PDB file of C-alpha atoms (C1' of nucleotides) in Angstrom:
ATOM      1  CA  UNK A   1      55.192  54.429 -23.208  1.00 59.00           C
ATOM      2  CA  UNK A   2      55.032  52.431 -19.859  1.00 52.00           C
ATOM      3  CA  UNK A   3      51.508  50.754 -19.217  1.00 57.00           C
ATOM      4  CA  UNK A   4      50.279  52.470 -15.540  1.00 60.00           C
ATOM      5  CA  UNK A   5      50.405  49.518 -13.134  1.00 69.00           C
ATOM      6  CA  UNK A   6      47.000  47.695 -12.251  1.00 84.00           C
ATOM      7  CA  UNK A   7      48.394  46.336  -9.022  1.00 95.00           C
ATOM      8  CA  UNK A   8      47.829  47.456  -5.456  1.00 96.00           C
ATOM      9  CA  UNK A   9      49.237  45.931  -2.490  1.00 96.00           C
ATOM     10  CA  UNK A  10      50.177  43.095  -4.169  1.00 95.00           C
ATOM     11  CA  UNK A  11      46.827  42.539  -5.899  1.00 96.00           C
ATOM     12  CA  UNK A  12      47.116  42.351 -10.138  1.00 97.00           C
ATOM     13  CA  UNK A  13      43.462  44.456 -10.553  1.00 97.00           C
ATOM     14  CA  UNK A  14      43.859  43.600 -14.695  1.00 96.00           C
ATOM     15  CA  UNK A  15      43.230  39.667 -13.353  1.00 97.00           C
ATOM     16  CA  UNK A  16      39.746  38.363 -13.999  1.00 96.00           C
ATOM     17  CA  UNK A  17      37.185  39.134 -11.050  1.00 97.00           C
ATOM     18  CA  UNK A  18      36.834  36.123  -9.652  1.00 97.00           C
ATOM     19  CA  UNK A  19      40.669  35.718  -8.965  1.00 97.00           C
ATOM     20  CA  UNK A  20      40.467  39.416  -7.437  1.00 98.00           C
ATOM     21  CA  UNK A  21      37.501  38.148  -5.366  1.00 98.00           C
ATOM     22  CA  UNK A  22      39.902  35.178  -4.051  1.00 97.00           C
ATOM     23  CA  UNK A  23      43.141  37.184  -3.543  1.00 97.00           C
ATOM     24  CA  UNK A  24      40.864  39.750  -1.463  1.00 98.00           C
ATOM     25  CA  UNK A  25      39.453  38.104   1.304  1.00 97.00           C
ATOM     26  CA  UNK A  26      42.191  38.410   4.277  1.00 97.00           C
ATOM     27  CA  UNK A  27      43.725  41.807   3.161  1.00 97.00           C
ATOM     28  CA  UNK A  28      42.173  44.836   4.859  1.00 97.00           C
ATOM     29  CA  UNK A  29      40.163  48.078   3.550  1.00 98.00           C
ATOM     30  CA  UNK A  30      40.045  51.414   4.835  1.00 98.00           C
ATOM     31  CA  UNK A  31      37.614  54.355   4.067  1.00 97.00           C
ATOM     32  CA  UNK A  32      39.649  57.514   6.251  1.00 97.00           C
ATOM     33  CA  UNK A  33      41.156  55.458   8.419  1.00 97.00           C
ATOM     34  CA  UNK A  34      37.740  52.980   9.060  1.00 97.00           C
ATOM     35  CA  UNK A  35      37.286  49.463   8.230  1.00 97.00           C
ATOM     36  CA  UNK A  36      38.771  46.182   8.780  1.00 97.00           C
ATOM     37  CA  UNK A  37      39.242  42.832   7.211  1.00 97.00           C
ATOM     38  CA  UNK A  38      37.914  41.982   3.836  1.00 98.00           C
ATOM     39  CA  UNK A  39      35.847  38.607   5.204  1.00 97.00           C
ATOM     40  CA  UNK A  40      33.596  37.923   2.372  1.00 98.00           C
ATOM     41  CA  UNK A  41      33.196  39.223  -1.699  1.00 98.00           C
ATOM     42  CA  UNK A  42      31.552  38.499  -4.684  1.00 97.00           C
ATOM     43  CA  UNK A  43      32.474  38.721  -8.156  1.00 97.00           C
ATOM     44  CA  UNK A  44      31.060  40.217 -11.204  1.00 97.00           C
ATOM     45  CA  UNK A  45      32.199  40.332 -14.961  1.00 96.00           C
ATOM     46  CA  UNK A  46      30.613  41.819 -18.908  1.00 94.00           C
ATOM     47  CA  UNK A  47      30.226  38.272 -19.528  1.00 93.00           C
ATOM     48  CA  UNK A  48      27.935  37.349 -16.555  1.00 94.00           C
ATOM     49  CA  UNK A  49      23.983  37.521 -16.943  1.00 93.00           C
ATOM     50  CA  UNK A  50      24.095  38.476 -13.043  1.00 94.00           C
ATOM     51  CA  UNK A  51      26.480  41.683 -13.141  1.00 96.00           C
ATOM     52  CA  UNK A  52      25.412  45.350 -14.122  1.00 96.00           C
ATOM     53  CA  UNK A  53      27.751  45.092 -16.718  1.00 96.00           C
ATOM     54  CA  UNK A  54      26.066  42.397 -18.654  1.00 95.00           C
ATOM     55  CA  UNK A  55      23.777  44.743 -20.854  1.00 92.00           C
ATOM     56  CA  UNK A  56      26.462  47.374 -21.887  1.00 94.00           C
ATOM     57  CA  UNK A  57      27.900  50.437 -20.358  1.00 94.00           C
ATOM     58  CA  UNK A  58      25.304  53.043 -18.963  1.00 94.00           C
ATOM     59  CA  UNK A  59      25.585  56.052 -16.730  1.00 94.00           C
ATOM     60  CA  UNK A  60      25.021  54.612 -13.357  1.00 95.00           C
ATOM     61  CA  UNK A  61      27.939  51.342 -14.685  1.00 96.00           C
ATOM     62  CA  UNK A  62      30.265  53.583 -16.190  1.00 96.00           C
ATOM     63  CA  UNK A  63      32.878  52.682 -13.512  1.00 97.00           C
ATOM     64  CA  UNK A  64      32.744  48.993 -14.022  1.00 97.00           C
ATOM     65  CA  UNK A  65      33.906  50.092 -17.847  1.00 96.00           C
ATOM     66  CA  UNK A  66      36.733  52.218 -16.625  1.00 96.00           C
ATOM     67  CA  UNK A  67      40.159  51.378 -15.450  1.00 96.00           C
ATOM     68  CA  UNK A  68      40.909  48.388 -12.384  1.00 97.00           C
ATOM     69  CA  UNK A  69      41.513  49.310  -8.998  1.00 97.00           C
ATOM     70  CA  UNK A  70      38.878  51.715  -8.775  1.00 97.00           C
ATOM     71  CA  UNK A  71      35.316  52.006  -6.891  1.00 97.00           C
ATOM     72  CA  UNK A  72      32.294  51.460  -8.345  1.00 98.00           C
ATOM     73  CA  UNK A  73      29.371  52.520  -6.123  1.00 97.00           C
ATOM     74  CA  UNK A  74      25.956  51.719  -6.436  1.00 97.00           C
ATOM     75  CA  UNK A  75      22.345  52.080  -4.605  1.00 95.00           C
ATOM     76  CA  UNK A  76      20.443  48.999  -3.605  1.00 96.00           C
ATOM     77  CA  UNK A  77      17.017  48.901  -3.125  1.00 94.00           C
ATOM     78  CA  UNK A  78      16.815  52.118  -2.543  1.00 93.00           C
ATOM     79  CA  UNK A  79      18.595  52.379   0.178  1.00 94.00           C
ATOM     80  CA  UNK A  80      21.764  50.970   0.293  1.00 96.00           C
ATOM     81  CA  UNK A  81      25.133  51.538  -1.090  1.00 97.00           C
ATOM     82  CA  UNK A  82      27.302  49.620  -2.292  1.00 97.00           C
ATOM     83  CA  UNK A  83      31.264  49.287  -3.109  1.00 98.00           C
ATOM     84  CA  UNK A  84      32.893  47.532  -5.745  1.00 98.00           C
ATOM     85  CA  UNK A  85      36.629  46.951  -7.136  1.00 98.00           C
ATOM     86  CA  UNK A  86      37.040  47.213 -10.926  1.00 98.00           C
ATOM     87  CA  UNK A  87      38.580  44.549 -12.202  1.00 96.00           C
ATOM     88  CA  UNK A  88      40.613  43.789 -15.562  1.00 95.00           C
ATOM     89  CA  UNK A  89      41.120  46.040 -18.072  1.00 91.00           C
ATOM     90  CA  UNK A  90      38.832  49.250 -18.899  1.00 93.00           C
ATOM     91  CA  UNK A  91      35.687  48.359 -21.380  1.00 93.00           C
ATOM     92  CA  UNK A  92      35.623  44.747 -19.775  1.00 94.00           C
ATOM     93  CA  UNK A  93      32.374  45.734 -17.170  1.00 95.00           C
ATOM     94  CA  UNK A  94      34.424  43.635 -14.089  1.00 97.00           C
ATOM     95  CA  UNK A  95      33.879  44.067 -10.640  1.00 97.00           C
ATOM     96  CA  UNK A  96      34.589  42.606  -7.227  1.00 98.00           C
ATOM     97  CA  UNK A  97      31.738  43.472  -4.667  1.00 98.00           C
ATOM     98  CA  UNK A  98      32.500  43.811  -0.755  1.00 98.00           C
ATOM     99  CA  UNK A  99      30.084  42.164   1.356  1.00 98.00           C
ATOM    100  CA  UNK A 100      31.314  41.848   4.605  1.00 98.00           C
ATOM    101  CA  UNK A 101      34.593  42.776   6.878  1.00 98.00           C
ATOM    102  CA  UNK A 102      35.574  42.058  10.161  1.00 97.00           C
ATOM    103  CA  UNK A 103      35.993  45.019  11.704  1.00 97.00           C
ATOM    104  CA  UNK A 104      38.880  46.403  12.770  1.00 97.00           C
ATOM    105  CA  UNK A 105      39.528  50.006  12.591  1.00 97.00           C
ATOM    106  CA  UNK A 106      37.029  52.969  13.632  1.00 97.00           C
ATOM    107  CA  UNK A 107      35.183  51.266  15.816  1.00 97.00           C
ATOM    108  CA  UNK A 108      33.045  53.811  17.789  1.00 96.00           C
ATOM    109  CA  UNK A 109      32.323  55.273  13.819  1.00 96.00           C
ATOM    110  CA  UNK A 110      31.064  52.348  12.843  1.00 97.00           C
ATOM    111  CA  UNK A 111      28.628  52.090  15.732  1.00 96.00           C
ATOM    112  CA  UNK A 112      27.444  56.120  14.960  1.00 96.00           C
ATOM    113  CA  UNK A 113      26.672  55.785  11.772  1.00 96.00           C
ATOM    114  CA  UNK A 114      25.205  52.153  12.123  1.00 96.00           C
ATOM    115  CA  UNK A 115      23.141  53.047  15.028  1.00 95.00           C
ATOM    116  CA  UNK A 116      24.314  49.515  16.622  1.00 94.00           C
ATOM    117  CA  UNK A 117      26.472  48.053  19.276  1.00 94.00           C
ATOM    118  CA  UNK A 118      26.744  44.248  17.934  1.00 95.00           C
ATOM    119  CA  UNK A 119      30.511  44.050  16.297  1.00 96.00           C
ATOM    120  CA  UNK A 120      29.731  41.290  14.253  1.00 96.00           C
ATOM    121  CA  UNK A 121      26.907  42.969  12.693  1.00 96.00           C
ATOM    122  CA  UNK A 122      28.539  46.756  11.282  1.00 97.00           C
ATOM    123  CA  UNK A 123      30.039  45.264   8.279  1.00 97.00           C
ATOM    124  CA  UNK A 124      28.063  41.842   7.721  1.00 97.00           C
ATOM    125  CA  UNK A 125      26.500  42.554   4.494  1.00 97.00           C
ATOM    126  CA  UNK A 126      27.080  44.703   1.558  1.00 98.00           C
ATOM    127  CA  UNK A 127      24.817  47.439   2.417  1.00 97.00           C
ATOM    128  CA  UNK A 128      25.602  47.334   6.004  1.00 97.00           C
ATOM    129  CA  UNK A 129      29.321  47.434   5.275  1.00 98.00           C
ATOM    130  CA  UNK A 130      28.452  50.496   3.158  1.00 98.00           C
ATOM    131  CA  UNK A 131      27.174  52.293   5.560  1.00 97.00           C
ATOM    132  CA  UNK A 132      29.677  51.192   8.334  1.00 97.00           C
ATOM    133  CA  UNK A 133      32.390  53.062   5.943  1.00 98.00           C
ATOM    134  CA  UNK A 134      30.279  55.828   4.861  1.00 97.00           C
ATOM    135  CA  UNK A 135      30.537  55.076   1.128  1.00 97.00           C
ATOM    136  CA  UNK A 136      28.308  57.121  -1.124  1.00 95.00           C
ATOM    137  CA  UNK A 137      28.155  58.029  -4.847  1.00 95.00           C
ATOM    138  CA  UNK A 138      30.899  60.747  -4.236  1.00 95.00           C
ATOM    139  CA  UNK A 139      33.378  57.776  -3.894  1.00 96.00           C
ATOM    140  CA  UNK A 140      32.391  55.887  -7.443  1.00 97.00           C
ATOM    141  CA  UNK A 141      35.015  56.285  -9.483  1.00 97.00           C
ATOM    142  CA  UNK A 142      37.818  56.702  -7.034  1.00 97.00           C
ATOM    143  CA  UNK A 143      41.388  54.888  -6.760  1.00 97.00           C
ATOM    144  CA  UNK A 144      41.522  52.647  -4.388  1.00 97.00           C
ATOM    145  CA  UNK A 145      45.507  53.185  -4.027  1.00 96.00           C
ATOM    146  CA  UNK A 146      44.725  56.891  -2.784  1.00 96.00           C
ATOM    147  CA  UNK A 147      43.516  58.681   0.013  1.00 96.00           C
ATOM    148  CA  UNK A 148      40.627  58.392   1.273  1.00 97.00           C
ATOM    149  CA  UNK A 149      41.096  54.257   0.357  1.00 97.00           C
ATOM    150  CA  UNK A 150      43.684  52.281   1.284  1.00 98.00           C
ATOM    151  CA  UNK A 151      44.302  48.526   0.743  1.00 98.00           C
ATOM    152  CA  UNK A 152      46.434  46.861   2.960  1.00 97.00           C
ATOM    153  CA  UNK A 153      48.116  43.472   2.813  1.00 95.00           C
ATOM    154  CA  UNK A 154      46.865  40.652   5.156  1.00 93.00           C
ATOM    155  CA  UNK A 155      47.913  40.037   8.608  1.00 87.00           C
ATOM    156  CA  UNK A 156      51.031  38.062   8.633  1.00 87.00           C
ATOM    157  CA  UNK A 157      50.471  34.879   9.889  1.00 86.00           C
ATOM    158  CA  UNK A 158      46.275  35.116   9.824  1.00 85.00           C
ATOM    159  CA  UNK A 159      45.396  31.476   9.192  1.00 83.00           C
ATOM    160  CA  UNK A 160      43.446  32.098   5.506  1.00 90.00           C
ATOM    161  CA  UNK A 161      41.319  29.378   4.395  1.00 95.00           C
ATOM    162  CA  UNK A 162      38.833  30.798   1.653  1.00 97.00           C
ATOM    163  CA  UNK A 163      35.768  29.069   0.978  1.00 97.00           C
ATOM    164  CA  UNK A 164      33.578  29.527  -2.134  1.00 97.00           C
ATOM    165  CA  UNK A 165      29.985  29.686  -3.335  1.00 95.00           C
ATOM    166  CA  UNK A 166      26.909  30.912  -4.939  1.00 94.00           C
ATOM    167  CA  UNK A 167      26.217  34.612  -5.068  1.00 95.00           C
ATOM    168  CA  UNK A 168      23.853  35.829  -2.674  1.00 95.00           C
ATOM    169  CA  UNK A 169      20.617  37.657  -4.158  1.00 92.00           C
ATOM    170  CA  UNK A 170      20.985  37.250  -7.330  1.00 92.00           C
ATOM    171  CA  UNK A 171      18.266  35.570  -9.881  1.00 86.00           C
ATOM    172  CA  UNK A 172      20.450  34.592 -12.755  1.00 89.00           C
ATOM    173  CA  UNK A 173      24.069  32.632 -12.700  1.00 89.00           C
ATOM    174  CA  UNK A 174      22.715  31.434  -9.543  1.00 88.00           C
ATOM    175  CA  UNK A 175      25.389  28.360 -10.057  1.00 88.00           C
ATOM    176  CA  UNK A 176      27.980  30.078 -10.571  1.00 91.00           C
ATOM    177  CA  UNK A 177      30.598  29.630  -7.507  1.00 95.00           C
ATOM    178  CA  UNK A 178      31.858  33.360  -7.220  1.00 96.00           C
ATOM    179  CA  UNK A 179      30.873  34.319  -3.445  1.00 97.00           C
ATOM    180  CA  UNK A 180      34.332  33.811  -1.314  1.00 97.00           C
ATOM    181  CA  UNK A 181      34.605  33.842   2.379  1.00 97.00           C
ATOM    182  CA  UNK A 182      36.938  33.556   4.621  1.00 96.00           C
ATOM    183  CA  UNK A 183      36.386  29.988   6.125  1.00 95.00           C
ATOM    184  CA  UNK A 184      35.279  30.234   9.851  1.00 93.00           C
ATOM    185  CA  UNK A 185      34.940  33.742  10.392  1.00 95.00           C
ATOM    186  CA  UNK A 186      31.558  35.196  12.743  1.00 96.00           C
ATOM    187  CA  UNK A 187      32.106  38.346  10.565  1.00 97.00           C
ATOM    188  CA  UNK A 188      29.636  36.764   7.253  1.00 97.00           C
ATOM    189  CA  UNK A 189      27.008  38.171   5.918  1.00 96.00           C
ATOM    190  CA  UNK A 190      25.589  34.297   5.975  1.00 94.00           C
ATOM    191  CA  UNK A 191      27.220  31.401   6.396  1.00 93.00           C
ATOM    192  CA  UNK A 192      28.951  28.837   3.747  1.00 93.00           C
ATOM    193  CA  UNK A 193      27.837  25.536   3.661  1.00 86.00           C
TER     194      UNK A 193
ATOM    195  C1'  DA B   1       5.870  60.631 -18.045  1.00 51.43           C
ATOM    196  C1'  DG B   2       4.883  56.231 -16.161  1.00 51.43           C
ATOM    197  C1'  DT B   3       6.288  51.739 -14.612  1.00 51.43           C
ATOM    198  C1'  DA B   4       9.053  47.763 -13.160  1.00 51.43           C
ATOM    199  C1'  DT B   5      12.923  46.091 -10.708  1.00 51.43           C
ATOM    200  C1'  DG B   6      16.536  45.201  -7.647  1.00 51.43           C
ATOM    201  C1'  DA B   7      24.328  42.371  -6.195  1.00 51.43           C
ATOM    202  C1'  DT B   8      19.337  44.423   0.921  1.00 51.43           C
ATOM    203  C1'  DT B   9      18.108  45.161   5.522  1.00 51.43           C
ATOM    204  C1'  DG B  10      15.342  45.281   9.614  1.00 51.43           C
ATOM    205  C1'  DC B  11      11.160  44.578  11.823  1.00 51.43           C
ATOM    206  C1'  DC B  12       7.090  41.736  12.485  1.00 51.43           C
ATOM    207  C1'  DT B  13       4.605  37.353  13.379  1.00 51.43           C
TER     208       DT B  13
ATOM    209  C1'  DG C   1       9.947  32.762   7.726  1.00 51.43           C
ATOM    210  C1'  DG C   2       7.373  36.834   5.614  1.00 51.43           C
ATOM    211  C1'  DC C   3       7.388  41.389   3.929  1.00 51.43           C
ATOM    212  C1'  DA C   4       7.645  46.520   3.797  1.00 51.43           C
ATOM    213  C1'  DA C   5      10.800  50.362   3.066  1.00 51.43           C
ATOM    214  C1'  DT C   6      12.454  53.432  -0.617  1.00 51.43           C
ATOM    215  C1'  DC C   7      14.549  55.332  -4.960  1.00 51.43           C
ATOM    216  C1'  DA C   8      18.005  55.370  -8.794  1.00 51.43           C
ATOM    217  C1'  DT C   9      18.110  53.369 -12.989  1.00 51.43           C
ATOM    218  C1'  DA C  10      16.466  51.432 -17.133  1.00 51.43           C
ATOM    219  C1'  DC C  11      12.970  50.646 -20.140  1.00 51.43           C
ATOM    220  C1'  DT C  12       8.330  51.471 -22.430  1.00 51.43           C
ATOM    221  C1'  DG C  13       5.041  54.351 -24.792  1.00 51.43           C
TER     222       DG C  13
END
DNA sequence: AGTATGATTGCCT
DNA sequence: GGCAATCATACTG
Protein backbone atom coordinates (compact mmCIF):
# COMPACT_ATOMS: atom_id res chain seq x y z
CA UNK A 1 0.00 0.00 0.00
CA UNK A 2 1.50 3.50 -0.83
CA UNK A 3 3.36 5.17 2.24
CA UNK A 4 1.24 8.80 2.79
CA UNK A 5 3.80 11.44 1.79
CA UNK A 6 5.75 13.33 4.67
CA UNK A 7 6.51 16.27 2.44
CA UNK A 8 4.94 19.70 2.30
CA UNK A 9 5.90 22.41 0.10
CA UNK A 10 8.86 20.90 -0.76
CA UNK A 11 9.94 20.11 2.81
CA UNK A 12 10.71 15.98 3.47
CA UNK A 13 9.00 16.20 7.34
CA UNK A 14 10.40 12.22 7.79
CA UNK A 15 14.14 14.13 7.64
CA UNK A 16 15.81 14.50 11.01
CA UNK A 17 14.84 17.86 12.91
CA UNK A 18 17.64 19.65 12.58
CA UNK A 19 17.62 19.45 8.67
CA UNK A 20 13.77 20.52 8.95
CA UNK A 21 14.97 23.38 11.20
CA UNK A 22 17.51 24.43 8.24
CA UNK A 23 15.19 23.90 5.22
CA UNK A 24 12.55 26.14 7.25
CA UNK A 25 13.89 29.35 7.80
CA UNK A 26 12.94 31.52 4.51
CA UNK A 27 9.62 29.67 3.67
CA UNK A 28 6.52 31.31 5.14
CA UNK A 29 3.68 30.14 7.75
CA UNK A 30 0.21 31.01 7.96
CA UNK A 31 -2.37 30.50 10.82
CA UNK A 32 -5.97 31.74 8.72
CA UNK A 33 -4.38 33.71 6.54
CA UNK A 34 -1.74 35.44 9.41
CA UNK A 35 1.88 35.18 9.64
CA UNK A 36 4.91 35.74 7.70
CA UNK A 37 8.40 34.52 7.21
CA UNK A 38 9.84 31.69 9.16
CA UNK A 39 13.14 33.91 10.46
CA UNK A 40 14.41 31.80 13.20
CA UNK A 41 13.75 27.82 14.66
CA UNK A 42 15.03 25.42 16.84
CA UNK A 43 15.23 21.83 16.76
CA UNK A 44 14.31 19.05 18.99
CA UNK A 45 14.64 15.15 18.75
CA UNK A 46 13.87 11.55 21.35
CA UNK A 47 17.49 11.47 21.46
CA UNK A 48 18.17 14.99 22.90
CA UNK A 49 18.38 15.54 26.83
CA UNK A 50 16.87 19.16 25.94
CA UNK A 51 13.52 18.11 24.03
CA UNK A 52 10.14 16.98 25.71
CA UNK A 53 10.57 13.95 24.00
CA UNK A 54 13.65 12.81 25.76
CA UNK A 55 11.84 10.96 28.74
CA UNK A 56 9.17 9.00 26.68
CA UNK A 57 5.81 9.77 25.30
CA UNK A 58 3.26 11.42 27.79
CA UNK A 59 -0.05 13.14 27.36
CA UNK A 60 0.93 16.70 26.98
CA UNK A 61 4.10 15.11 24.08
CA UNK A 62 1.91 12.84 22.43
CA UNK A 63 2.20 14.90 19.19
CA UNK A 64 5.92 14.88 19.01
CA UNK A 65 5.29 10.79 18.88
CA UNK A 66 2.78 11.03 16.11
CA UNK A 67 3.15 11.44 12.44
CA UNK A 68 5.60 14.58 10.67
CA UNK A 69 4.15 17.58 9.43
CA UNK A 70 1.97 18.14 12.20
CA UNK A 71 1.71 20.77 15.25
CA UNK A 72 2.71 20.16 18.44
CA UNK A 73 1.59 22.88 20.89
CA UNK A 74 2.71 23.49 24.17
CA UNK A 75 2.39 26.08 27.29
CA UNK A 76 5.45 27.86 28.55
CA UNK A 77 5.76 29.16 31.75
CA UNK A 78 2.52 29.38 32.18
CA UNK A 79 1.72 31.55 29.87
CA UNK A 80 2.83 31.07 26.62
CA UNK A 81 2.19 28.86 23.74
CA UNK A 82 4.07 27.41 21.69
CA UNK A 83 4.19 25.71 18.01
CA UNK A 84 6.16 23.00 16.82
CA UNK A 85 6.62 20.83 13.46
CA UNK A 86 6.87 17.05 13.95
CA UNK A 87 9.55 15.77 12.44
CA UNK A 88 10.61 12.14 11.15
CA UNK A 89 8.71 9.33 11.48
CA UNK A 90 5.86 8.69 14.25
CA UNK A 91 7.35 7.16 17.76
CA UNK A 92 10.69 9.16 17.04
CA UNK A 93 9.61 12.33 19.70
CA UNK A 94 11.07 15.06 16.78
CA UNK A 95 10.20 18.46 16.58
CA UNK A 96 11.09 21.75 14.95
CA UNK A 97 10.10 24.80 17.23
CA UNK A 98 9.14 28.34 15.65
CA UNK A 99 10.67 31.15 17.32
CA UNK A 100 10.41 34.03 15.36
CA UNK A 101 8.89 35.32 11.78
CA UNK A 102 9.05 38.33 10.00
CA UNK A 103 5.87 39.36 9.59
CA UNK A 104 4.11 39.53 6.71
CA UNK A 105 0.53 38.77 6.54
CA UNK A 106 -2.33 40.02 9.06
CA UNK A 107 -0.81 42.77 10.16
CA UNK A 108 -3.42 44.88 12.07
CA UNK A 109 -4.24 41.05 13.84
CA UNK A 110 -1.11 40.76 14.94
CA UNK A 111 -1.06 44.16 16.61
CA UNK A 112 -4.83 43.22 18.40
CA UNK A 113 -3.97 40.37 19.83
CA UNK A 114 -0.32 41.50 20.75
CA UNK A 115 -1.45 44.68 22.19
CA UNK A 116 1.71 46.36 20.29
CA UNK A 117 2.59 48.58 17.43
CA UNK A 118 6.51 47.68 17.04
CA UNK A 119 6.63 45.22 13.74
CA UNK A 120 9.71 43.77 14.64
CA UNK A 121 8.51 42.74 17.92
CA UNK A 122 4.84 40.54 17.09
CA UNK A 123 6.62 37.46 16.15
CA UNK A 124 10.24 37.81 17.80
CA UNK A 125 10.13 34.99 20.12
CA UNK A 126 8.39 31.76 20.47
CA UNK A 127 5.75 32.81 22.78
CA UNK A 128 5.28 36.09 21.20
CA UNK A 129 4.97 34.48 17.77
CA UNK A 130 2.33 32.28 19.45
CA UNK A 131 0.32 34.69 20.35
CA UNK A 132 0.80 36.89 17.17
CA UNK A 133 -0.93 33.71 15.30
CA UNK A 134 -3.33 32.84 17.91
CA UNK A 135 -2.07 29.28 18.42
CA UNK A 136 -3.58 27.40 21.32
CA UNK A 137 -3.93 23.74 22.41
CA UNK A 138 -6.92 23.34 19.93
CA UNK A 139 -4.25 23.43 17.11
CA UNK A 140 -1.79 20.48 18.66
CA UNK A 141 -2.11 17.84 16.62
CA UNK A 142 -3.11 19.47 13.41
CA UNK A 143 -1.66 19.10 9.68
CA UNK A 144 0.20 21.62 8.76
CA UNK A 145 -0.72 20.95 4.88
CA UNK A 146 -4.48 21.89 5.79
CA UNK A 147 -6.55 24.66 6.53
CA UNK A 148 -6.20 26.60 9.00
CA UNK A 149 -2.03 26.10 8.28
CA UNK A 150 -0.44 26.61 5.34
CA UNK A 151 3.29 26.39 4.44
CA UNK A 152 4.44 28.22 1.68
CA UNK A 153 7.66 28.08 -0.30
CA UNK A 154 10.21 30.97 0.05
CA UNK A 155 10.23 34.12 -1.81
CA UNK A 156 11.92 33.64 -5.06
CA UNK A 157 14.92 35.36 -5.17
CA UNK A 158 15.05 36.28 -1.07
CA UNK A 159 18.80 36.32 -0.49
CA UNK A 160 18.88 33.16 2.30
CA UNK A 161 21.90 32.92 4.29
CA UNK A 162 21.10 30.71 7.48
CA UNK A 163 23.16 31.00 10.40
CA UNK A 164 23.34 28.47 13.27
CA UNK A 165 23.65 28.16 17.04
CA UNK A 166 22.93 27.20 20.52
CA UNK A 167 19.36 26.80 21.64
CA UNK A 168 18.01 29.52 23.53
CA UNK A 169 16.70 28.65 27.20
CA UNK A 170 17.52 25.56 27.52
CA UNK A 171 19.77 23.95 30.53
CA UNK A 172 20.97 20.78 28.96
CA UNK A 173 22.59 20.20 25.22
CA UNK A 174 23.43 23.71 25.68
CA UNK A 175 26.31 22.94 22.85
CA UNK A 176 24.47 21.62 20.66
CA UNK A 177 24.26 24.00 17.38
CA UNK A 178 20.43 23.52 16.53
CA UNK A 179 19.03 27.28 16.74
CA UNK A 180 18.93 28.57 12.85
CA UNK A 181 18.35 32.05 11.76
CA UNK A 182 18.11 33.69 8.96
CA UNK A 183 21.46 35.70 8.74
CA UNK A 184 20.78 39.52 9.00
CA UNK A 185 17.27 39.71 9.61
CA UNK A 186 15.78 42.61 12.51
CA UNK A 187 12.94 40.00 12.84
CA UNK A 188 15.18 37.59 15.80
CA UNK A 189 14.21 36.77 18.80
CA UNK A 190 18.14 37.62 19.72
CA UNK A 191 20.80 37.99 17.71
CA UNK A 192 23.56 35.33 16.34
CA UNK A 193 26.92 35.91 17.06
C1' DA B 1 -2.73 16.05 47.25
C1' DG B 2 1.42 18.63 47.27
C1' DT B 3 5.51 20.32 45.05
C1' DA B 4 8.99 21.54 41.59
C1' DT B 5 9.96 23.17 37.10
C1' DG B 6 10.10 25.36 32.81
C1' DA B 7 12.03 25.23 24.62
C1' DT B 8 9.40 33.04 28.07
C1' DT B 9 8.12 37.68 28.30
C1' DG B 10 7.64 42.27 30.07
C1' DC B 11 8.37 45.48 33.53
C1' DC B 12 11.41 47.44 36.99
C1' DT B 13 15.82 49.42 38.69
C1' DG C 1 20.71 43.24 34.27
C1' DG C 2 17.21 41.34 37.71
C1' DC C 3 12.96 39.16 38.60
C1' DA C 4 7.90 38.36 38.97
C1' DA C 5 3.95 36.44 36.53
C1' DT C 6 1.31 32.13 36.11
C1' DC C 7 -0.11 27.21 35.29
C1' DA C 8 0.11 22.69 32.82
C1' DT C 9 2.68 18.86 33.43
C1' DA C 10 5.32 15.49 35.74
C1' DC C 11 6.82 13.53 39.71
C1' DT C 12 6.72 12.33 44.81
C1' DG C 13 4.50 10.50 48.86
Amino acid sequence: MPTASTSIAGIDFSAASDSVARQLIGMRILMAGVGGVIVETEAYDGEDPASHSFSGQTARNAAMFGPPGRIYVYRSYGIHWCMNFVCREAGHGAGVLLRALEPTHGLDQMRDRRGLADTRLLCAGPGRLGQALAIDRSMNGMRLDQPPFALLESVPGLQRTVVAGPRIGISKAVDQPWRFGLAGSPYLSRPFR
